[in-house]
PDB file of C-alpha atoms in Angstrom:
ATOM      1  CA  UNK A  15      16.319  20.778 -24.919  1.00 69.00           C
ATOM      2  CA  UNK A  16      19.023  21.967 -22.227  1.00 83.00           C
ATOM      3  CA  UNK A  17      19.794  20.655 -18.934  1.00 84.00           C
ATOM      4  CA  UNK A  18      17.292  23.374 -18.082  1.00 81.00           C
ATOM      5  CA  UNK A  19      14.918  22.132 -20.063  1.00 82.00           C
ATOM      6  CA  UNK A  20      15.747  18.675 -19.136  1.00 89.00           C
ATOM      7  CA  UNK A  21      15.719  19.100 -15.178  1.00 89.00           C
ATOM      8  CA  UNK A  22      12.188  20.918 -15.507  1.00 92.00           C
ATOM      9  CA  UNK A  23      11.061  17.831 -17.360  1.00 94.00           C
ATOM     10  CA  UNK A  24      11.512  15.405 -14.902  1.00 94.00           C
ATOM     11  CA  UNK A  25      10.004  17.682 -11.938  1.00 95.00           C
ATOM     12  CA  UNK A  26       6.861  17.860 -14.038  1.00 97.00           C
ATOM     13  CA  UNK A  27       6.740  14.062 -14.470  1.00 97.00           C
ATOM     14  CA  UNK A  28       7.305  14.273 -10.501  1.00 97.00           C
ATOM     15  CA  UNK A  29       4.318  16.735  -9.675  1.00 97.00           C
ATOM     16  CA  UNK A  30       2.045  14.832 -12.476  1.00 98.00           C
ATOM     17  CA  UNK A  31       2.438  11.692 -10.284  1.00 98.00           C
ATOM     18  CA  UNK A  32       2.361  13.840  -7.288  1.00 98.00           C
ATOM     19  CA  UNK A  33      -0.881  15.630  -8.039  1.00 98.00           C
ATOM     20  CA  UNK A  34      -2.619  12.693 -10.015  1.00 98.00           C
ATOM     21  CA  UNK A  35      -2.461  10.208  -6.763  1.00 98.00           C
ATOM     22  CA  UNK A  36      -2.659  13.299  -4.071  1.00 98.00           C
ATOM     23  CA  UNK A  37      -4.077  11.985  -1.026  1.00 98.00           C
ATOM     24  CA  UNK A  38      -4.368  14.217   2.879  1.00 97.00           C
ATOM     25  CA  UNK A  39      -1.851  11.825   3.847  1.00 97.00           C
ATOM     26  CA  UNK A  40       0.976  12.856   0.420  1.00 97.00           C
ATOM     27  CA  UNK A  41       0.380  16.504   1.598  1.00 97.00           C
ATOM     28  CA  UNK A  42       3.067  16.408   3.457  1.00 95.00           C
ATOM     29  CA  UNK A  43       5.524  15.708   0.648  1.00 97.00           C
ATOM     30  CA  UNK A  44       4.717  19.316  -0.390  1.00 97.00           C
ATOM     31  CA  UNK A  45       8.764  20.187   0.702  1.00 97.00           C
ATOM     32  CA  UNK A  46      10.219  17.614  -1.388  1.00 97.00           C
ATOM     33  CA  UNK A  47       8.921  19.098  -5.260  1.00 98.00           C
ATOM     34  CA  UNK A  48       8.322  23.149  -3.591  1.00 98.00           C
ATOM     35  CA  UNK A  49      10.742  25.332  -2.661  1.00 98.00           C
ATOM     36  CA  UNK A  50      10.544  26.644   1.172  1.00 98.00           C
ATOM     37  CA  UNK A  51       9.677  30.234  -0.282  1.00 98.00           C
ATOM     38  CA  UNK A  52       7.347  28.972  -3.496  1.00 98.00           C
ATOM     39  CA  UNK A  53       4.685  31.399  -4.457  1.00 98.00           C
ATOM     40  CA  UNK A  54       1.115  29.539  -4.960  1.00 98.00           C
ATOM     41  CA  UNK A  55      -1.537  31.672  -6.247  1.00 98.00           C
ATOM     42  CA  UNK A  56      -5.388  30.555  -7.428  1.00 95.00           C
ATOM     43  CA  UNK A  57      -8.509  32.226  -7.707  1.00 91.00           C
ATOM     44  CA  UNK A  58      -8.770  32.123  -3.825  1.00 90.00           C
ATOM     45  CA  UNK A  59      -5.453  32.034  -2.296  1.00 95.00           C
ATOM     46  CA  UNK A  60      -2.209  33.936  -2.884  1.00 98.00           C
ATOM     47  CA  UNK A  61       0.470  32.745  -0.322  1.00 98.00           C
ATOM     48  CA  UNK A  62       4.050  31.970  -0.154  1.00 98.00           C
ATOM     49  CA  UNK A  63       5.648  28.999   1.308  1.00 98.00           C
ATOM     50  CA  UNK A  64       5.173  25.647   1.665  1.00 98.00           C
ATOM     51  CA  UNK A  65       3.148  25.445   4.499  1.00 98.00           C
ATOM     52  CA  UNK A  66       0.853  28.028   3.343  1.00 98.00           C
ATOM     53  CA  UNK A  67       0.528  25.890  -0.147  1.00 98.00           C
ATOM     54  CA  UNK A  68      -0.019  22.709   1.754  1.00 98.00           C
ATOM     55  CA  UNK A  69      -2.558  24.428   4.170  1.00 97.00           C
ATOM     56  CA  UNK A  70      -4.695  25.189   0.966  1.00 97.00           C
ATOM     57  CA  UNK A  71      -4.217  21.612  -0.298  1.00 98.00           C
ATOM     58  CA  UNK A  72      -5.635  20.555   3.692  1.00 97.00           C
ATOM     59  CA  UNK A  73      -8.790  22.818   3.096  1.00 96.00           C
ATOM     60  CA  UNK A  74      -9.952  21.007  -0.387  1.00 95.00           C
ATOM     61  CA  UNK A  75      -9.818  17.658   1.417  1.00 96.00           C
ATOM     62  CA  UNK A  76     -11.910  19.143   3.677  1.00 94.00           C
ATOM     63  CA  UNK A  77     -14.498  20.931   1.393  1.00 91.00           C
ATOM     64  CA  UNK A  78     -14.543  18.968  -1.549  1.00 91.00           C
ATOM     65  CA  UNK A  79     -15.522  15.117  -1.653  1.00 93.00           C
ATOM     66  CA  UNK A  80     -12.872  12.698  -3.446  1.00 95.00           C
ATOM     67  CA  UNK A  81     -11.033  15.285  -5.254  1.00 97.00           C
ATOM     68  CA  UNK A  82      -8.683  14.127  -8.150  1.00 97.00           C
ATOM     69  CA  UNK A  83      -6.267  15.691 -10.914  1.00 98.00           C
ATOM     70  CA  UNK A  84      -6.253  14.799 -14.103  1.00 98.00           C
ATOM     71  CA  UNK A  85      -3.469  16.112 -16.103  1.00 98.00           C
ATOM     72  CA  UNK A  86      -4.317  16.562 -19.900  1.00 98.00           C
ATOM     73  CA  UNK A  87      -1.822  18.244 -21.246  1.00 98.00           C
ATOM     74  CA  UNK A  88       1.871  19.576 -20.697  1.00 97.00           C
ATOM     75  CA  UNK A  89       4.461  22.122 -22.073  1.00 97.00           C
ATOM     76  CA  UNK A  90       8.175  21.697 -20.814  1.00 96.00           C
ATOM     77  CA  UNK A  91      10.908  24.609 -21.453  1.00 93.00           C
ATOM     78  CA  UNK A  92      13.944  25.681 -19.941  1.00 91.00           C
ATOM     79  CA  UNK A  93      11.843  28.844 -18.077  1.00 90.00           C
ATOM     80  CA  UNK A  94       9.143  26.342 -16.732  1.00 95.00           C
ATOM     81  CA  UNK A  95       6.199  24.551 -17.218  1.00 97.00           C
ATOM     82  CA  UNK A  96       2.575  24.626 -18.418  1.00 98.00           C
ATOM     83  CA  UNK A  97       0.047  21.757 -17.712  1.00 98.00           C
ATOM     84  CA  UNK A  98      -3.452  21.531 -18.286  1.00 98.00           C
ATOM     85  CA  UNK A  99      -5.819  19.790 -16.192  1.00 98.00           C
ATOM     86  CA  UNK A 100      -9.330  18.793 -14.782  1.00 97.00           C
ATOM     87  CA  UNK A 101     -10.340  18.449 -11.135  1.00 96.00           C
ATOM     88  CA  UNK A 102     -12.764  15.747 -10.371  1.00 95.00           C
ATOM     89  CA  UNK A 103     -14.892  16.250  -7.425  1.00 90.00           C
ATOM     90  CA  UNK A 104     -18.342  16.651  -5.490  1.00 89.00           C
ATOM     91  CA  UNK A 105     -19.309  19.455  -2.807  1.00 81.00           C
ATOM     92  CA  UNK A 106     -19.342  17.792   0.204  1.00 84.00           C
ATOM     93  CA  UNK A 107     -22.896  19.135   2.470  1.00 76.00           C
ATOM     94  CA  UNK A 108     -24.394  19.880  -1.161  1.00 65.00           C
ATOM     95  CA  UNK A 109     -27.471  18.663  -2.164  1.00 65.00           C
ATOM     96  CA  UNK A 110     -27.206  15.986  -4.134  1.00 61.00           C
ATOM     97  CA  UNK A 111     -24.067  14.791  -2.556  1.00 62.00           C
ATOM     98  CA  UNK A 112     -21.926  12.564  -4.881  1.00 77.00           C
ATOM     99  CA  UNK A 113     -22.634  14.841  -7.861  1.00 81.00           C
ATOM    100  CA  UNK A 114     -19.316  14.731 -10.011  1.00 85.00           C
ATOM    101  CA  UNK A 115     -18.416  18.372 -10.561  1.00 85.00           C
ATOM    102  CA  UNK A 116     -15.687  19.140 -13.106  1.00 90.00           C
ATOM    103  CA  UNK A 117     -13.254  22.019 -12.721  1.00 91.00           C
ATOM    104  CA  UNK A 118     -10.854  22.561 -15.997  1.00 95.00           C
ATOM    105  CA  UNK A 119      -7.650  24.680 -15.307  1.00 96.00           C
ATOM    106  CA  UNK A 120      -4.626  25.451 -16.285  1.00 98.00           C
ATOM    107  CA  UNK A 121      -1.280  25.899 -14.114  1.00 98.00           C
ATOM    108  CA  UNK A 122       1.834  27.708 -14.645  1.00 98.00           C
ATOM    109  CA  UNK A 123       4.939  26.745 -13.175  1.00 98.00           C
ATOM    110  CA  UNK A 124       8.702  27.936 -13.070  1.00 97.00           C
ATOM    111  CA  UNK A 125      11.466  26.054 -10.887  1.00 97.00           C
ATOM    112  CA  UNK A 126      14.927  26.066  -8.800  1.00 96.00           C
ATOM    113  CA  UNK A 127      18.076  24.925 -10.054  1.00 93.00           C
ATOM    114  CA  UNK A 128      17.384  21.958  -7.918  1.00 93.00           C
ATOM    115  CA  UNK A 129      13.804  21.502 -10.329  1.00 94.00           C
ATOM    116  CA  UNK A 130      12.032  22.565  -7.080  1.00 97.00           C
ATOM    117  CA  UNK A 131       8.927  24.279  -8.039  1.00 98.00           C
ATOM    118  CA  UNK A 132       9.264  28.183  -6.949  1.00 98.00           C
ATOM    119  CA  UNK A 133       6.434  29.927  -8.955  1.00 98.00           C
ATOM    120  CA  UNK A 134       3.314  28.273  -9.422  1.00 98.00           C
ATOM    121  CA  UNK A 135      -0.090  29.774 -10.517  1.00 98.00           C
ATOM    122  CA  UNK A 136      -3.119  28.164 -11.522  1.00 97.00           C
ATOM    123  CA  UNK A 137      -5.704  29.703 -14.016  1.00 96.00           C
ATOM    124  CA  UNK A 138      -9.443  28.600 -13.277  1.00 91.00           C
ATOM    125  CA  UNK A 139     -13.013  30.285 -14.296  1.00 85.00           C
ATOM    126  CA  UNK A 140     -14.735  30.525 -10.620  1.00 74.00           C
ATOM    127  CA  UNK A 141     -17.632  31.717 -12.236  1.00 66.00           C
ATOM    128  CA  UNK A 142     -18.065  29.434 -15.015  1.00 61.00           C
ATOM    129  CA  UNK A 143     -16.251  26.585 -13.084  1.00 55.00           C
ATOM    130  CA  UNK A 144     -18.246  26.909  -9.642  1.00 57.00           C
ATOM    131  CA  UNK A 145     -20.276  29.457  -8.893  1.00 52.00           C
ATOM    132  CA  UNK A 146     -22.505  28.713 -12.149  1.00 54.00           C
ATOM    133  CA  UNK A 147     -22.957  25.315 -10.598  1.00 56.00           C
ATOM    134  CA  UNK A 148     -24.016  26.572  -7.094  1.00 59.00           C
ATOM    135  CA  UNK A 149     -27.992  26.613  -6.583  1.00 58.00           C
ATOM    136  CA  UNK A 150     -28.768  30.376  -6.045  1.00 60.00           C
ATOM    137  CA  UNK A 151     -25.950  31.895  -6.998  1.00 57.00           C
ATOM    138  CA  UNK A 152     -26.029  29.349 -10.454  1.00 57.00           C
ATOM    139  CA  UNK A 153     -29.140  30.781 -11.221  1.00 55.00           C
ATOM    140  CA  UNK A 154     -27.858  34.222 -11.350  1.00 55.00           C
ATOM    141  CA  UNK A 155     -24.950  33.623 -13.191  1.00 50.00           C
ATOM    142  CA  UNK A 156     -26.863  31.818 -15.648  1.00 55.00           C
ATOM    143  CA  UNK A 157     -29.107  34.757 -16.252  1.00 56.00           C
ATOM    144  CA  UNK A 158     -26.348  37.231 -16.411  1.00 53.00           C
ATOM    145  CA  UNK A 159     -24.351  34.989 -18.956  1.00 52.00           C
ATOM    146  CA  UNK A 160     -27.531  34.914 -21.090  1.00 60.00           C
ATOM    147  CA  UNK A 161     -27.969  38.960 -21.283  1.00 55.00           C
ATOM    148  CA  UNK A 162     -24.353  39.382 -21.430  1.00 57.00           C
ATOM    149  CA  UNK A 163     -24.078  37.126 -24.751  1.00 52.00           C
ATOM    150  CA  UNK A 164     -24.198  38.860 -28.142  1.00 54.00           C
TER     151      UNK A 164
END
């Protein structure tokens, strides 16, 4: 591995820690591992900067109960970096509060010379990963997965 390589290393062990222990009050160290003009984009969201990324980081303390990262997997190389992880959580104002809901993803990231993250873009199933687990809207996805099958 190059110095590339090497440098994108440790800011993945960095935004491991980061993400496994994130907390509403470690938002704010957001500008320390992102660049000021980082792209972020999910399922929901497509935004640059960091305030933008934090911002979406605010909202799932706000929607989601206890949230939690869980990194399974990583892939280091000089263009970047690949990790694979779970999201522990429960809706909060769902029925059944305190429900553990599981979201498995994937994100892809690229970084600075300074091992800043500049790129980073996670890869989620909505459907399968939420709105299959939503009451009504579970239901119908459900059924439509069923005909759908061969």
């Amino acid at each position: 591995m190059n110095e590339a390589g090497r440098r994108n290393a440790a800011a993945v062990d960095a935004l491991i820690t980061f993400f496994e222990s994130l907390t509403p009050a470690s938002l704010a160290r957001f500008a320390e591992l992102y660049a000021d003009d980082a792209f972020f984009k999910d399922p929901f969201n497509e935004v640059r900067g960091v305030a933008p990324i934090c911002r979406i980081f605010t909202h799932m303390f706000r929607q989601l109960g206890e949230p939690r990262f869980v990194v399974l997997e990583r892939v280091v190389d000089d263009n970047g970096a690949l990790l694979v992880w779970d999201l522990h959580f429960w809706l909060k104002g769902a029925p059944g509060q305190r429900q553990e809901q599981l979201i498995h993803g994937a994100s892809h990231l690229k970084f600075d010379h300074q091992g800043k993250v500049v790129w980073h873009r996670d890869y989620w199933d909505a459907a399968e990963e939420l709105y299959a687990k939503l009451p009504a809207i579970g239901w119908l996805m459900r059924f439509l997965k069923r005909k759908l099958a061969v």
